[in-house]
Amino acid sequence: MKFINDFRDRELCETLLERIHKEAVREITIMEVCGGHTMALHRFGIPALLPNTITLLSGPGCPVCVTGRGFIDHAIGLSMRDQTMVCTYGDLIRVPGSESTLEKAQADGANVRIVYSPLQCIEMAAQDPETNHVFLGIGFETTAPASAVALQKANELGLKNFFLYSAHKIMPPAMAAIIHEGVKVDAYLCPGHVSTISGTKMYEPLVDQFGVGCVVSGFEPLDLLQSILMLVQQQENKNAAVEIQYTRAVKSQGNVKAQQILNQVFEPCDAWWRGLGILANSGLKPSANYKGFDASVVYGLSTNEPADPTGCRCGDVLKGLLKPTECKLFRKTCTPANPIGACMVSAEGACQSFFRYANS
Ligand code: SF4
């Protein structure tokens, strides 16, 4: 199948749905870890087509959603310093900090620039040696390699005015923490893009320790329905396992070259996740050889994390404990035009996905 329409073929979708309805006898709760999956599931109306025996929960896989207010506060503070430029991916710019956003700070004259990659920030740093450039590194195994390559490039160029402020995270500790918190999850729809880099071995402890099924899924309707069917079959046959549905992009060993670069440049660190708090070894920071590029070291940034605003339930949404529609602020004070919490900001946030696509 070469073209996108092939992955949206109506007859094949109906056939898969019939099989899901026939085979999903036992109750199963599936968490889609990735925000991209949440968005795709709701965009294609899949949750409403599934049998009552299947419960879907949204998980902690939206990079913007899990990034803390403290990180945004520090980023705003940096952008207001003299001769300092903060470079960020566009989806972070509207995430609320304690009192403001990078977008508002920019409107007030702070030095914030949206870039499409950290290498763009490197180019800017090379062209303007008088200004310190701080790249905000957010996201999981998918985006971390680009930050790692940027640090290698900065090192090669001998730049003294490029820094990475890293909130990069890795997925498996969060997936284990969800189970440890007692959230009832029978199976994970595992993130496709993350797995492209990391491979699938990292999911094996989840199967071994918790008996949770794991299927790495693509993002089109046929991908999602086939992955759900695979998880249903695992549940019915009581044979939880790690499987790849998204075989056109994911190999079990992952992208070995990207993994090598990550290992050369980063080392594990404890990291704060919205809803889950600090998880040991769940983050990535520049390793000793790249310490001089680490903004949190150079600028002495603390890891204090302010609480979310009163009424915002993003933390519970990210743990699958609450549907966005059950938050009292949903569609009232909290909308994509006026997001109270991070889950309403990003197109991959569960609250925005429900706002745009779910009926209630
Ligand atoms: S609806 Fe808004 S306030 Fe409520 S959990 Fe979602 S983002 Fe947070």
mmCIF file of C-alpha atoms and ligand atoms in Angstrom:
data_model
loop_
_atom_site.group_PDB
_atom_site.id
_atom_site.type_symbol
_atom_site.label_atom_id
_atom_site.label_comp_id
_atom_site.label_asym_id
_atom_site.label_seq_id
_atom_site.Cartn_x
_atom_site.Cartn_y
_atom_site.Cartn_z
ATOM 1 C CA MET A 1 0.000 0.000 0.000
ATOM 2 C CA LYS A 2 1.712 3.155 -1.203
ATOM 3 C CA PHE A 3 -0.786 5.912 -0.816
ATOM 4 C CA ILE A 4 -2.440 7.463 2.183
ATOM 5 C CA ASN A 5 -5.957 6.582 0.970
ATOM 6 C CA ASP A 6 -5.040 2.917 1.120
ATOM 7 C CA PHE A 7 -4.636 3.278 4.862
ATOM 8 C CA ARG A 8 -8.131 4.766 5.074
ATOM 9 C CA ASP A 9 -9.946 2.181 2.948
ATOM 10 C CA ARG A 10 -13.529 2.072 4.199
ATOM 11 C CA GLU A 11 -14.206 -1.600 3.461
ATOM 12 C CA LEU A 12 -11.042 -2.752 5.181
ATOM 13 C CA CYS A 13 -11.853 -0.537 8.173
ATOM 14 C CA GLU A 14 -15.309 -2.097 8.392
ATOM 15 C CA THR A 15 -13.857 -5.598 8.188
ATOM 16 C CA LEU A 16 -11.433 -4.839 11.011
ATOM 17 C CA LEU A 17 -14.217 -3.306 13.093
ATOM 18 C CA GLU A 18 -16.383 -6.394 12.595
ATOM 19 C CA ARG A 19 -13.528 -8.573 13.800
ATOM 20 C CA ILE A 20 -12.916 -6.335 16.807
ATOM 21 C CA HIS A 21 -16.606 -6.514 17.748
ATOM 22 C CA LYS A 22 -16.607 -10.281 17.350
ATOM 23 C CA GLU A 23 -13.361 -10.972 19.193
ATOM 24 C CA ALA A 24 -13.419 -8.395 22.024
ATOM 25 C CA VAL A 25 -15.322 -10.542 24.507
ATOM 26 C CA ARG A 26 -13.310 -9.821 27.643
ATOM 27 C CA GLU A 27 -13.114 -6.248 28.892
ATOM 28 C CA ILE A 28 -9.891 -4.485 27.969
ATOM 29 C CA THR A 29 -8.554 -1.045 28.821
ATOM 30 C CA ILE A 30 -6.082 0.263 26.259
ATOM 31 C CA MET A 31 -3.992 3.363 26.865
ATOM 32 C CA GLU A 32 -2.779 5.204 23.792
ATOM 33 C CA VAL A 33 0.507 6.591 25.067
ATOM 34 C CA CYS A 34 1.177 8.973 22.210
ATOM 35 C CA GLY A 35 -0.645 12.276 21.769
ATOM 36 C CA GLY A 36 -0.520 11.727 18.011
ATOM 37 C CA HIS A 37 -2.547 8.544 18.484
ATOM 38 C CA THR A 38 -5.070 10.356 20.708
ATOM 39 C CA MET A 39 -5.537 12.985 18.042
ATOM 40 C CA ALA A 40 -5.821 10.437 15.201
ATOM 41 C CA LEU A 41 -8.253 8.195 17.088
ATOM 42 C CA HIS A 42 -10.633 11.094 17.717
ATOM 43 C CA ARG A 43 -10.115 12.684 14.330
ATOM 44 C CA PHE A 44 -11.263 9.473 12.631
ATOM 45 C CA GLY A 45 -14.082 8.880 15.139
ATOM 46 C CA ILE A 46 -12.730 5.481 16.134
ATOM 47 C CA PRO A 47 -13.621 5.486 19.882
ATOM 48 C CA ALA A 48 -17.354 5.700 19.083
ATOM 49 C CA LEU A 49 -17.116 2.696 16.737
ATOM 50 C CA LEU A 50 -15.578 0.295 19.251
ATOM 51 C CA PRO A 51 -17.544 -2.218 21.323
ATOM 52 C CA ASN A 52 -18.372 -1.456 24.960
ATOM 53 C CA THR A 53 -15.830 -4.003 26.115
ATOM 54 C CA ILE A 54 -12.999 -1.705 24.986
ATOM 55 C CA THR A 55 -12.071 1.365 27.020
ATOM 56 C CA LEU A 56 -9.552 3.812 25.565
ATOM 57 C CA LEU A 57 -7.494 6.045 27.844
ATOM 58 C CA SER A 58 -5.204 8.882 26.816
ATOM 59 C CA GLY A 59 -1.678 8.749 28.193
ATOM 60 C CA PRO A 60 1.361 10.905 28.952
ATOM 61 C CA GLY A 61 2.813 11.019 25.429
ATOM 62 C CA CYS A 62 2.318 14.643 24.431
ATOM 63 C CA PRO A 63 5.689 16.412 24.822
ATOM 64 C CA VAL A 64 4.196 19.819 25.464
ATOM 65 C CA CYS A 65 1.657 18.461 27.969
ATOM 66 C CA VAL A 66 4.184 16.821 30.282
ATOM 67 C CA THR A 67 6.561 19.811 30.305
ATOM 68 C CA GLY A 68 6.239 21.742 33.546
ATOM 69 C CA ARG A 69 5.349 25.326 34.332
ATOM 70 C CA GLY A 70 8.723 25.724 36.022
ATOM 71 C CA PHE A 71 10.458 25.013 32.703
ATOM 72 C CA ILE A 72 8.332 27.664 30.975
ATOM 73 C CA ASP A 73 9.003 30.147 33.806
ATOM 74 C CA HIS A 74 12.750 29.650 33.430
ATOM 75 C CA ALA A 75 12.515 29.942 29.644
ATOM 76 C CA ILE A 76 10.639 33.233 29.979
ATOM 77 C CA GLY A 77 13.256 34.456 32.469
ATOM 78 C CA LEU A 78 16.052 33.613 30.027
ATOM 79 C CA SER A 79 14.281 35.369 27.163
ATOM 80 C CA MET A 80 14.156 38.573 29.199
ATOM 81 C CA ARG A 81 17.906 38.673 29.839
ATOM 82 C CA ASP A 82 20.163 41.036 27.925
ATOM 83 C CA GLN A 83 21.832 39.560 24.845
ATOM 84 C CA THR A 84 19.941 36.277 25.194
ATOM 85 C CA MET A 85 17.689 34.632 22.624
ATOM 86 C CA VAL A 86 15.382 31.721 23.434
ATOM 87 C CA CYS A 87 14.657 29.428 20.475
ATOM 88 C CA THR A 88 11.721 27.050 20.628
ATOM 89 C CA TYR A 89 9.484 24.775 18.618
ATOM 90 C CA GLY A 90 6.233 26.629 17.932
ATOM 91 C CA ASP A 91 3.931 24.406 19.974
ATOM 92 C CA LEU A 92 5.617 25.409 23.246
ATOM 93 C CA ILE A 93 5.071 29.107 22.854
ATOM 94 C CA ARG A 94 1.492 29.165 24.191
ATOM 95 C CA VAL A 95 1.987 26.770 27.119
ATOM 96 C CA PRO A 96 1.135 28.585 30.353
ATOM 97 C CA GLY A 97 3.896 29.172 32.871
ATOM 98 C CA SER A 98 3.006 30.368 36.359
ATOM 99 C CA GLU A 99 2.076 33.843 35.207
ATOM 100 C CA SER A 100 2.726 34.156 31.512
ATOM 101 C CA THR A 101 3.633 32.376 28.296
ATOM 102 C CA LEU A 102 6.568 32.694 25.928
ATOM 103 C CA GLU A 103 4.141 34.194 23.417
ATOM 104 C CA LYS A 104 3.118 36.965 25.811
ATOM 105 C CA ALA A 105 6.722 37.543 26.846
ATOM 106 C CA GLN A 106 7.628 37.898 23.164
ATOM 107 C CA ALA A 107 4.821 40.414 22.677
ATOM 108 C CA ASP A 108 6.251 42.348 25.630
ATOM 109 C CA GLY A 109 9.627 42.516 23.925
ATOM 110 C CA ALA A 110 11.370 39.396 25.194
ATOM 111 C CA ASN A 111 13.758 37.665 22.815
ATOM 112 C CA VAL A 112 11.847 34.530 21.723
ATOM 113 C CA ARG A 113 12.194 32.978 18.290
ATOM 114 C CA ILE A 114 10.309 30.007 16.810
ATOM 115 C CA VAL A 115 12.602 27.609 14.958
ATOM 116 C CA TYR A 116 11.974 24.418 13.026
ATOM 117 C CA SER A 117 15.036 22.609 14.341
ATOM 118 C CA PRO A 118 17.835 23.156 16.861
ATOM 119 C CA LEU A 119 20.253 23.421 13.922
ATOM 120 C CA GLN A 120 18.491 26.627 12.911
ATOM 121 C CA CYS A 121 19.282 27.946 16.386
ATOM 122 C CA ILE A 122 22.920 26.885 15.885
ATOM 123 C CA GLU A 123 23.074 28.863 12.629
ATOM 124 C CA MET A 124 21.684 31.915 14.378
ATOM 125 C CA ALA A 125 24.207 31.526 17.200
ATOM 126 C CA ALA A 126 27.085 31.253 14.711
ATOM 127 C CA GLN A 127 25.962 34.416 12.923
ATOM 128 C CA ASP A 128 25.496 36.448 16.107
ATOM 129 C CA PRO A 129 28.320 35.611 18.523
ATOM 130 C CA GLU A 130 27.396 38.506 20.858
ATOM 131 C CA THR A 131 24.063 36.891 21.753
ATOM 132 C CA ASN A 132 23.584 33.743 23.804
ATOM 133 C CA HIS A 133 21.133 31.353 22.122
ATOM 134 C CA VAL A 134 19.215 28.894 24.290
ATOM 135 C CA PHE A 135 17.313 26.101 22.551
ATOM 136 C CA LEU A 136 14.379 24.632 24.490
ATOM 137 C CA GLY A 137 14.678 20.869 24.029
ATOM 138 C CA ILE A 138 11.365 19.156 24.651
ATOM 139 C CA GLY A 139 9.975 15.828 23.545
ATOM 140 C CA PHE A 140 10.810 12.170 23.769
ATOM 141 C CA GLU A 141 13.151 9.806 21.922
ATOM 142 C CA THR A 142 11.749 11.244 18.677
ATOM 143 C CA THR A 143 13.078 14.784 19.029
ATOM 144 C CA ALA A 144 16.043 14.180 21.337
ATOM 145 C CA PRO A 145 18.372 13.004 18.509
ATOM 146 C CA ALA A 146 18.035 16.395 16.773
ATOM 147 C CA SER A 147 19.075 18.129 20.004
ATOM 148 C CA ALA A 148 21.988 15.703 20.357
ATOM 149 C CA VAL A 149 23.177 16.422 16.808
ATOM 150 C CA ALA A 150 22.921 20.154 17.544
ATOM 151 C CA LEU A 151 25.190 19.782 20.579
ATOM 152 C CA GLN A 152 27.720 17.844 18.520
ATOM 153 C CA LYS A 153 27.596 20.587 15.873
ATOM 154 C CA ALA A 154 27.990 23.341 18.475
ATOM 155 C CA ASN A 155 30.971 21.468 19.861
ATOM 156 C CA GLU A 156 32.535 21.077 16.411
ATOM 157 C CA LEU A 157 32.071 24.782 15.686
ATOM 158 C CA GLY A 158 33.416 25.720 19.105
ATOM 159 C CA LEU A 159 30.354 27.844 19.830
ATOM 160 C CA LYS A 160 30.382 29.541 23.194
ATOM 161 C CA ASN A 161 26.954 31.108 22.806
ATOM 162 C CA PHE A 162 24.699 28.081 22.203
ATOM 163 C CA PHE A 163 23.000 26.236 25.054
ATOM 164 C CA LEU A 164 20.404 23.497 25.369
ATOM 165 C CA TYR A 165 17.770 23.752 28.068
ATOM 166 C CA SER A 166 16.670 20.144 28.105
ATOM 167 C CA ALA A 167 13.288 18.809 29.135
ATOM 168 C CA HIS A 168 13.793 15.742 26.956
ATOM 169 C CA LYS A 169 12.239 12.606 28.350
ATOM 170 C CA ILE A 170 12.060 8.902 27.581
ATOM 171 C CA MET A 171 8.794 6.979 27.565
ATOM 172 C CA PRO A 172 9.244 3.633 29.381
ATOM 173 C CA PRO A 173 9.569 5.066 32.949
ATOM 174 C CA ALA A 174 6.291 6.956 32.495
ATOM 175 C CA MET A 175 4.546 3.852 31.149
ATOM 176 C CA ALA A 176 5.724 1.874 34.191
ATOM 177 C CA ALA A 177 4.785 4.717 36.570
ATOM 178 C CA ILE A 178 1.211 4.736 35.264
ATOM 179 C CA ILE A 179 0.865 1.077 36.256
ATOM 180 C CA HIS A 180 2.595 1.681 39.610
ATOM 181 C CA GLU A 181 0.074 4.445 40.308
ATOM 182 C CA GLY A 182 -2.651 1.808 40.083
ATOM 183 C CA VAL A 183 -4.231 2.977 36.846
ATOM 184 C CA LYS A 184 -5.989 -0.021 35.309
ATOM 185 C CA VAL A 185 -4.246 -0.540 31.987
ATOM 186 C CA ASP A 186 -4.358 -3.930 30.261
ATOM 187 C CA ALA A 187 -2.571 -2.890 27.115
ATOM 188 C CA TYR A 188 -0.522 -0.075 25.626
ATOM 189 C CA LEU A 189 -0.889 1.281 22.124
ATOM 190 C CA CYS A 190 2.793 2.164 21.926
ATOM 191 C CA PRO A 191 4.126 5.328 20.279
ATOM 192 C CA GLY A 192 5.131 4.859 16.648
ATOM 193 C CA HIS A 193 7.641 7.670 16.257
ATOM 194 C CA VAL A 194 9.402 7.007 19.560
ATOM 195 C CA SER A 195 9.732 3.339 18.611
ATOM 196 C CA THR A 196 11.217 4.260 15.236
ATOM 197 C CA ILE A 197 14.224 5.539 17.176
ATOM 198 C CA SER A 198 14.306 3.307 20.253
ATOM 199 C CA GLY A 199 13.026 0.015 18.887
ATOM 200 C CA THR A 200 10.767 -2.256 20.887
ATOM 201 C CA LYS A 201 13.021 -3.970 23.431
ATOM 202 C CA MET A 202 12.279 -1.223 25.953
ATOM 203 C CA TYR A 203 8.656 -2.414 26.182
ATOM 204 C CA GLU A 204 9.579 -5.972 27.189
ATOM 205 C CA PRO A 205 9.824 -5.216 30.954
ATOM 206 C CA LEU A 206 6.249 -3.914 30.841
ATOM 207 C CA VAL A 207 5.102 -7.260 29.495
ATOM 208 C CA ASP A 208 7.309 -9.288 31.849
ATOM 209 C CA GLN A 209 6.588 -7.317 35.039
ATOM 210 C CA PHE A 210 2.991 -6.248 34.573
ATOM 211 C CA GLY A 211 1.566 -8.562 31.892
ATOM 212 C CA VAL A 212 0.594 -5.536 29.825
ATOM 213 C CA GLY A 213 0.242 -6.058 26.082
ATOM 214 C CA CYS A 214 2.186 -3.677 23.818
ATOM 215 C CA VAL A 215 1.573 -3.012 20.131
ATOM 216 C CA VAL A 216 3.476 -0.292 18.284
ATOM 217 C CA SER A 217 0.962 1.391 16.009
ATOM 218 C CA GLY A 218 0.934 3.701 13.035
ATOM 219 C CA PHE A 219 -1.372 6.684 12.815
ATOM 220 C CA GLU A 220 -3.866 5.942 10.048
ATOM 221 C CA PRO A 221 -7.302 4.383 10.661
ATOM 222 C CA LEU A 222 -6.269 0.946 9.412
ATOM 223 C CA ASP A 223 -3.128 1.080 11.564
ATOM 224 C CA LEU A 224 -5.093 1.961 14.659
ATOM 225 C CA LEU A 225 -7.856 -0.582 14.091
ATOM 226 C CA GLN A 226 -5.394 -3.347 13.302
ATOM 227 C CA SER A 227 -3.363 -2.489 16.422
ATOM 228 C CA ILE A 228 -6.485 -2.530 18.578
ATOM 229 C CA LEU A 229 -7.412 -5.924 17.120
ATOM 230 C CA MET A 230 -3.906 -7.238 17.892
ATOM 231 C CA LEU A 231 -4.228 -6.072 21.504
ATOM 232 C CA VAL A 232 -7.711 -7.583 21.780
ATOM 233 C CA GLN A 233 -6.361 -10.903 20.513
ATOM 234 C CA GLN A 234 -3.514 -10.781 23.048
ATOM 235 C CA GLN A 235 -6.040 -10.164 25.791
ATOM 236 C CA GLU A 236 -8.415 -12.898 24.650
ATOM 237 C CA ASN A 237 -5.580 -15.421 24.328
ATOM 238 C CA LYS A 238 -3.876 -14.233 27.539
ATOM 239 C CA ASN A 239 -0.578 -13.885 25.719
ATOM 240 C CA ALA A 240 0.606 -10.339 26.379
ATOM 241 C CA ALA A 241 3.569 -9.567 24.124
ATOM 242 C CA VAL A 242 5.405 -6.805 22.295
ATOM 243 C CA GLU A 243 4.291 -6.631 18.671
ATOM 244 C CA ILE A 244 4.834 -4.164 15.850
ATOM 245 C CA GLN A 245 1.906 -3.193 13.657
ATOM 246 C CA TYR A 246 3.762 -0.169 12.228
ATOM 247 C CA THR A 247 6.263 -2.345 10.367
ATOM 248 C CA ARG A 248 6.722 0.121 7.525
ATOM 249 C CA ALA A 249 8.509 2.488 9.936
ATOM 250 C CA VAL A 250 9.555 0.546 13.037
ATOM 251 C CA LYS A 251 12.147 -2.190 13.400
ATOM 252 C CA SER A 252 12.633 -4.078 16.649
ATOM 253 C CA GLN A 253 16.212 -2.759 16.966
ATOM 254 C CA GLY A 254 15.149 0.819 16.181
ATOM 255 C CA ASN A 255 17.489 3.375 14.645
ATOM 256 C CA VAL A 256 20.853 2.252 15.974
ATOM 257 C CA LYS A 257 22.730 5.312 14.680
ATOM 258 C CA ALA A 258 20.331 7.695 16.434
ATOM 259 C CA GLN A 259 20.646 5.655 19.627
ATOM 260 C CA GLN A 260 24.450 5.915 19.440
ATOM 261 C CA ILE A 261 24.289 9.687 19.072
ATOM 262 C CA LEU A 262 21.883 9.925 22.012
ATOM 263 C CA ASN A 263 24.223 7.829 24.149
ATOM 264 C CA GLN A 264 27.254 9.918 23.165
ATOM 265 C CA VAL A 265 25.677 13.258 23.982
ATOM 266 C CA PHE A 266 23.128 12.649 26.726
ATOM 267 C CA GLU A 267 22.989 10.867 30.038
ATOM 268 C CA PRO A 268 19.902 9.860 32.017
ATOM 269 C CA CYS A 269 18.600 12.189 34.710
ATOM 270 C CA ASP A 270 15.573 12.420 36.955
ATOM 271 C CA ALA A 271 12.807 14.397 35.299
ATOM 272 C CA TRP A 272 9.512 15.966 36.290
ATOM 273 C CA TRP A 273 6.365 14.881 34.451
ATOM 274 C CA ARG A 274 3.009 16.637 34.808
ATOM 275 C CA GLY A 275 0.761 14.260 36.733
ATOM 276 C CA LEU A 276 3.528 11.816 37.594
ATOM 277 C CA GLY A 277 6.020 14.070 39.406
ATOM 278 C CA ILE A 278 9.726 13.259 39.379
ATOM 279 C CA LEU A 279 10.556 9.912 37.770
ATOM 280 C CA ALA A 280 14.062 8.511 38.206
ATOM 281 C CA ASN A 281 16.169 8.304 35.049
ATOM 282 C CA SER A 282 13.286 9.390 32.855
ATOM 283 C CA GLY A 283 14.986 12.467 31.408
ATOM 284 C CA LEU A 284 18.004 13.251 29.245
ATOM 285 C CA LYS A 285 20.616 15.900 30.036
ATOM 286 C CA PRO A 286 23.889 16.735 28.303
ATOM 287 C CA SER A 287 26.625 14.376 29.499
ATOM 288 C CA ALA A 288 29.843 15.558 31.146
ATOM 289 C CA ASN A 289 31.559 16.266 27.787
ATOM 290 C CA TYR A 290 28.730 18.638 26.847
ATOM 291 C CA LYS A 291 28.153 20.217 30.255
ATOM 292 C CA GLY A 292 29.279 23.601 28.975
ATOM 293 C CA PHE A 293 26.248 23.620 26.672
ATOM 294 C CA ASP A 294 23.761 22.737 29.417
ATOM 295 C CA ALA A 295 21.635 25.829 30.101
ATOM 296 C CA SER A 296 20.396 24.479 33.426
ATOM 297 C CA VAL A 297 24.026 24.272 34.633
ATOM 298 C CA VAL A 298 25.305 27.470 33.015
ATOM 299 C CA TYR A 299 22.367 29.564 34.227
ATOM 300 C CA GLY A 300 21.877 27.636 37.500
ATOM 301 C CA LEU A 301 18.211 26.863 36.853
ATOM 302 C CA SER A 302 16.389 25.141 39.694
ATOM 303 C CA THR A 303 13.946 22.286 39.244
ATOM 304 C CA ASN A 304 11.143 23.764 41.399
ATOM 305 C CA GLU A 305 7.791 22.950 39.886
ATOM 306 C CA PRO A 306 4.804 25.243 40.560
ATOM 307 C CA ALA A 307 1.378 23.616 40.794
ATOM 308 C CA ASP A 308 -1.135 23.784 37.955
ATOM 309 C CA PRO A 309 -3.845 26.446 38.370
ATOM 310 C CA THR A 310 -6.887 25.690 40.512
ATOM 311 C CA GLY A 311 -9.345 23.471 38.697
ATOM 312 C CA CYS A 312 -6.965 22.352 35.949
ATOM 313 C CA ARG A 313 -6.866 18.544 35.875
ATOM 314 C CA CYS A 314 -4.156 18.047 33.243
ATOM 315 C CA GLY A 315 -2.199 15.771 35.590
ATOM 316 C CA ASP A 316 -5.130 13.371 35.955
ATOM 317 C CA VAL A 317 -5.875 13.531 32.225
ATOM 318 C CA LEU A 318 -2.287 12.515 31.443
ATOM 319 C CA LYS A 319 -2.535 9.529 33.784
ATOM 320 C CA GLY A 320 -5.758 8.320 32.209
ATOM 321 C CA LEU A 321 -7.674 8.966 35.418
ATOM 322 C CA LEU A 322 -9.943 11.579 33.919
ATOM 323 C CA LYS A 323 -11.412 12.267 30.495
ATOM 324 C CA PRO A 324 -10.875 15.852 29.352
ATOM 325 C CA THR A 325 -14.637 16.301 29.169
ATOM 326 C CA GLU A 326 -14.825 15.566 32.903
ATOM 327 C CA CYS A 327 -12.676 18.593 33.789
ATOM 328 C CA LYS A 328 -14.957 21.368 34.979
ATOM 329 C CA LEU A 329 -13.035 23.953 32.970
ATOM 330 C CA PHE A 330 -13.324 22.052 29.646
ATOM 331 C CA ARG A 331 -15.032 24.130 26.929
ATOM 332 C CA LYS A 332 -15.931 26.736 29.573
ATOM 333 C CA THR A 333 -12.937 28.772 30.641
ATOM 334 C CA CYS A 334 -10.488 26.393 28.951
ATOM 335 C CA THR A 335 -10.474 26.335 25.126
ATOM 336 C CA PRO A 336 -7.723 26.201 22.490
ATOM 337 C CA ALA A 337 -8.045 29.989 22.160
ATOM 338 C CA ASN A 338 -7.622 30.395 25.906
ATOM 339 C CA PRO A 339 -5.843 27.309 27.240
ATOM 340 C CA ILE A 340 -5.719 27.045 31.022
ATOM 341 C CA GLY A 341 -3.636 23.892 30.981
ATOM 342 C CA ALA A 342 -0.973 22.436 28.697
ATOM 343 C CA CYS A 343 -3.271 19.635 27.444
ATOM 344 C CA MET A 344 -5.405 22.233 25.645
ATOM 345 C CA VAL A 345 -2.422 23.919 23.948
ATOM 346 C CA SER A 346 -0.922 21.300 21.692
ATOM 347 C CA ALA A 347 -2.715 19.666 18.756
ATOM 348 C CA GLU A 348 -1.543 16.413 20.347
ATOM 349 C CA GLY A 349 -2.952 17.283 23.764
ATOM 350 C CA ALA A 350 -5.850 15.113 24.890
ATOM 351 C CA CYS A 351 -7.975 18.114 25.856
ATOM 352 C CA GLN A 352 -7.532 19.778 22.485
ATOM 353 C CA SER A 353 -8.212 16.464 20.670
ATOM 354 C CA PHE A 354 -11.458 16.053 22.605
ATOM 355 C CA PHE A 355 -12.330 19.717 22.036
ATOM 356 C CA ARG A 356 -11.864 19.423 18.280
ATOM 357 C CA TYR A 357 -13.206 15.969 17.565
ATOM 358 C CA ALA A 358 -15.178 14.370 20.408
ATOM 359 C CA ASN A 359 -18.912 14.946 20.639
ATOM 360 C CA SER A 360 -19.117 15.630 24.334
HETATM 361 S S1 SF4 B 1 -9.701 21.121 30.098
HETATM 362 FE FE1 SF4 B 1 -8.103 22.651 30.369
HETATM 363 S S2 SF4 B 1 -7.920 22.955 32.532
HETATM 364 FE FE2 SF4 B 1 -9.044 21.040 32.224
HETATM 365 S S3 SF4 B 1 -7.483 19.447 32.245
HETATM 366 FE FE3 SF4 B 1 -7.739 20.058 30.135
HETATM 367 S S4 SF4 B 1 -6.199 21.660 29.797
HETATM 368 FE FE4 SF4 B 1 -6.376 21.386 32.038
#
